[in-house]
Amino acid sequence: MSSDKKVVLVTGASSGIGAAIAINFSEKGDKVVLVGRNERKLHSVSQRCKEIGGDTLIIIADLTIDADIKRLAPYGIRVNSVNPGPTKTDFMERLGFDDEKKRQFWNTLQKGTLLNQIIEPSEVADLVLFLASDKAKSITGSSFVIDSGASLKGLLEE
């Protein structure tokens, strides 16, 4: 991958996959713009990035305007979609489920994948890091599924 430093905008950066992506880019030395709705969590992620030498900017926002994406292309900004399947995040903590309910939930999701595994946020972050690299300079407007084969499991079992 190129050693050129980038400015990377990470949406949903306050927790889970977005936080892992932000940390991954910070480890690489890129400047990271953290975008999300939860200011407290954004500051926590920013602190983690700074502890590993990262430089961050926090923007509190809820991005829902698709038309703005079209305006980015002339500036060399590539936009791709990464669609993760069952990923280990704090989702269950926020729902307030007890430990047994959480275990059952994750076991059910795991069994629903071809690889019989739940995705780590860092795996999604690695894909995003690749998409932002010079090795993927011709990839834009594309959608990538990372789901341990969950989207194929039903098709192959019929």
CSV table of C-alpha atoms in Angstrom, one decimal:
chain,number,residue,atom,x,y,z
A,1,MET,CA,0.0,0.0,0.0
A,2,SER,CA,1.1,3.5,-0.6
A,3,SER,CA,2.9,5.4,2.1
A,4,ASP,CA,1.1,8.6,1.1
A,5,LYS,CA,-0.9,9.9,4.1
A,6,LYS,CA,-4.6,10.5,3.5
A,7,VAL,CA,-7.4,12.3,5.1
A,8,VAL,CA,-10.1,9.7,5.7
A,9,LEU,CA,-13.7,10.5,6.6
A,10,VAL,CA,-15.3,7.6,8.6
A,11,THR,CA,-19.0,7.7,9.2
A,12,GLY,CA,-20.5,5.9,12.1
A,13,ALA,CA,-17.1,6.3,13.8
A,14,SER,CA,-18.5,6.4,17.4
A,15,SER,CA,-18.5,2.7,18.0
A,16,GLY,CA,-18.2,-0.8,16.6
A,17,ILE,CA,-17.1,-1.2,13.0
A,18,GLY,CA,-16.7,2.6,12.4
A,19,ALA,CA,-14.4,2.9,15.4
A,20,ALA,CA,-12.3,0.0,14.2
A,21,ILE,CA,-12.0,1.6,10.8
A,22,ALA,CA,-10.9,4.9,12.4
A,23,ILE,CA,-8.3,3.2,14.6
A,24,ASN,CA,-7.0,1.2,11.6
A,25,PHE,CA,-6.4,4.3,9.6
A,26,SER,CA,-4.8,6.1,12.6
A,27,GLU,CA,-2.4,3.2,13.0
A,28,LYS,CA,-1.4,3.7,9.4
A,29,GLY,CA,-0.7,7.4,10.0
A,30,ASP,CA,-3.7,8.9,8.2
A,31,LYS,CA,-5.6,11.8,9.5
A,32,VAL,CA,-9.1,10.7,10.4
A,33,VAL,CA,-12.3,12.7,10.4
A,34,LEU,CA,-14.7,11.0,12.8
A,35,VAL,CA,-18.4,11.5,11.9
A,36,GLY,CA,-21.2,10.3,14.1
A,37,ARG,CA,-24.1,11.3,16.3
A,38,ASN,CA,-22.8,10.5,19.8
A,39,GLU,CA,-20.3,13.2,20.9
A,40,ARG,CA,-19.1,11.3,24.0
A,41,LYS,CA,-18.3,8.2,22.0
A,42,LEU,CA,-16.6,10.1,19.2
A,43,HIS,CA,-14.3,11.7,21.8
A,44,SER,CA,-13.5,8.3,23.2
A,45,VAL,CA,-12.6,7.0,19.8
A,46,SER,CA,-10.6,10.1,19.1
A,47,GLN,CA,-8.6,9.6,22.3
A,48,ARG,CA,-7.9,6.0,21.3
A,49,CYS,CA,-6.7,7.2,17.9
A,50,LYS,CA,-4.5,9.9,19.5
A,51,GLU,CA,-2.9,7.3,21.8
A,52,ILE,CA,-1.5,5.5,18.8
A,53,GLY,CA,-0.3,8.7,17.2
A,54,GLY,CA,-3.4,9.5,15.1
A,55,ASP,CA,-4.7,13.0,14.2
A,56,THR,CA,-8.4,13.4,14.3
A,57,LEU,CA,-11.2,15.8,13.7
A,58,ILE,CA,-14.7,15.2,15.2
A,59,ILE,CA,-17.9,16.1,13.3
A,60,ILE,CA,-21.2,15.4,15.0
A,61,ALA,CA,-23.6,14.7,12.2
A,62,ASP,CA,-26.2,12.2,10.8
A,63,LEU,CA,-25.3,11.8,7.2
A,64,THR,CA,-28.3,10.9,5.0
A,65,ILE,CA,-27.8,13.0,1.9
A,66,ASP,CA,-27.0,10.7,-1.0
A,67,ALA,CA,-26.7,13.6,-3.6
A,68,ASP,CA,-23.6,14.9,-1.9
A,69,ILE,CA,-21.7,11.7,-2.9
A,70,LYS,CA,-21.9,12.7,-6.6
A,71,ARG,CA,-20.1,16.0,-5.8
A,72,LEU,CA,-17.1,14.2,-4.4
A,73,ALA,CA,-15.9,12.3,-7.5
A,74,PRO,CA,-14.3,15.2,-9.3
A,75,TYR,CA,-12.0,15.7,-6.3
A,76,GLY,CA,-10.7,12.1,-6.5
A,77,ILE,CA,-12.8,11.0,-3.6
A,78,ARG,CA,-13.9,7.4,-4.0
A,79,VAL,CA,-17.1,6.2,-2.4
A,80,ASN,CA,-17.8,2.5,-1.9
A,81,SER,CA,-20.2,0.6,0.3
A,82,VAL,CA,-19.1,-2.2,2.7
A,83,ASN,CA,-22.0,-4.3,3.9
A,84,PRO,CA,-21.0,-6.4,6.9
A,85,GLY,CA,-22.9,-9.4,8.1
A,86,PRO,CA,-23.0,-10.5,11.7
A,87,THR,CA,-20.2,-8.5,13.4
A,88,LYS,CA,-19.1,-8.4,17.0
A,89,THR,CA,-20.1,-5.0,18.3
A,90,ASP,CA,-21.8,-3.5,21.4
A,91,PHE,CA,-25.2,-4.0,19.7
A,92,MET,CA,-26.4,-6.5,22.3
A,93,GLU,CA,-25.2,-4.3,25.2
A,94,ARG,CA,-27.3,-1.5,24.0
A,95,LEU,CA,-30.4,-3.8,23.9
A,96,GLY,CA,-29.9,-4.7,27.5
A,97,PHE,CA,-30.0,-8.5,27.0
A,98,ASP,CA,-28.6,-10.7,29.7
A,99,ASP,CA,-25.5,-12.9,29.1
A,100,GLU,CA,-27.5,-16.0,28.2
A,101,LYS,CA,-29.7,-14.1,25.7
A,102,LYS,CA,-26.6,-12.6,24.1
A,103,ARG,CA,-24.9,-16.0,23.9
A,104,GLN,CA,-28.0,-17.5,22.2
A,105,PHE,CA,-28.2,-14.6,19.8
A,106,TRP,CA,-24.5,-14.8,18.7
A,107,ASN,CA,-24.7,-18.6,18.4
A,108,THR,CA,-27.8,-18.3,16.1
A,109,LEU,CA,-26.0,-15.8,13.9
A,110,GLN,CA,-22.8,-17.8,13.8
A,111,LYS,CA,-24.7,-20.9,12.7
A,112,GLY,CA,-26.3,-18.9,9.9
A,113,THR,CA,-22.9,-18.4,8.2
A,114,LEU,CA,-21.1,-20.8,5.9
A,115,LEU,CA,-17.8,-20.2,7.7
A,116,ASN,CA,-19.5,-20.7,11.1
A,117,GLN,CA,-18.0,-17.5,12.5
A,118,ILE,CA,-18.9,-14.0,13.5
A,119,ILE,CA,-17.0,-11.1,11.9
A,120,GLU,CA,-14.5,-9.0,13.9
A,121,PRO,CA,-14.8,-5.2,13.4
A,122,SER,CA,-11.1,-5.2,12.5
A,123,GLU,CA,-11.9,-7.5,9.5
A,124,VAL,CA,-14.3,-4.9,8.1
A,125,ALA,CA,-11.7,-2.2,8.8
A,126,ASP,CA,-9.1,-4.1,6.9
A,127,LEU,CA,-11.4,-4.3,3.8
A,128,VAL,CA,-12.0,-0.5,4.1
A,129,LEU,CA,-8.3,0.2,4.4
A,130,PHE,CA,-7.7,-1.8,1.2
A,131,LEU,CA,-10.5,0.1,-0.6
A,132,ALA,CA,-8.9,3.4,0.4
A,133,SER,CA,-5.4,2.3,-0.8
A,134,ASP,CA,-3.8,2.9,-4.1
A,135,LYS,CA,-4.3,-0.8,-4.9
A,136,ALA,CA,-8.0,-0.1,-5.2
A,137,LYS,CA,-7.6,3.3,-7.1
A,138,SER,CA,-10.1,2.2,-9.8
A,139,ILE,CA,-12.7,0.9,-7.4
A,140,THR,CA,-15.6,3.3,-6.8
A,141,GLY,CA,-19.4,3.0,-6.7
A,142,SER,CA,-19.0,-0.6,-5.7
A,143,SER,CA,-20.6,-2.6,-2.9
A,144,PHE,CA,-18.8,-5.3,-0.9
A,145,VAL,CA,-20.4,-7.9,1.2
A,146,ILE,CA,-18.3,-9.3,4.1
A,147,ASP,CA,-20.6,-11.8,5.9
A,148,SER,CA,-18.8,-15.1,6.5
A,149,GLY,CA,-21.0,-16.5,3.7
A,150,ALA,CA,-24.3,-15.8,5.4
A,151,SER,CA,-25.8,-14.4,2.2
A,152,LEU,CA,-25.0,-17.7,0.4
A,153,LYS,CA,-25.9,-20.2,3.1
A,154,GLY,CA,-29.6,-20.5,2.3
A,155,LEU,CA,-28.9,-20.7,-1.4
A,156,LEU,CA,-26.5,-23.6,-1.0
A,157,GLU,CA,-28.7,-25.6,1.4
A,158,GLU,CA,-31.8,-25.6,-0.8
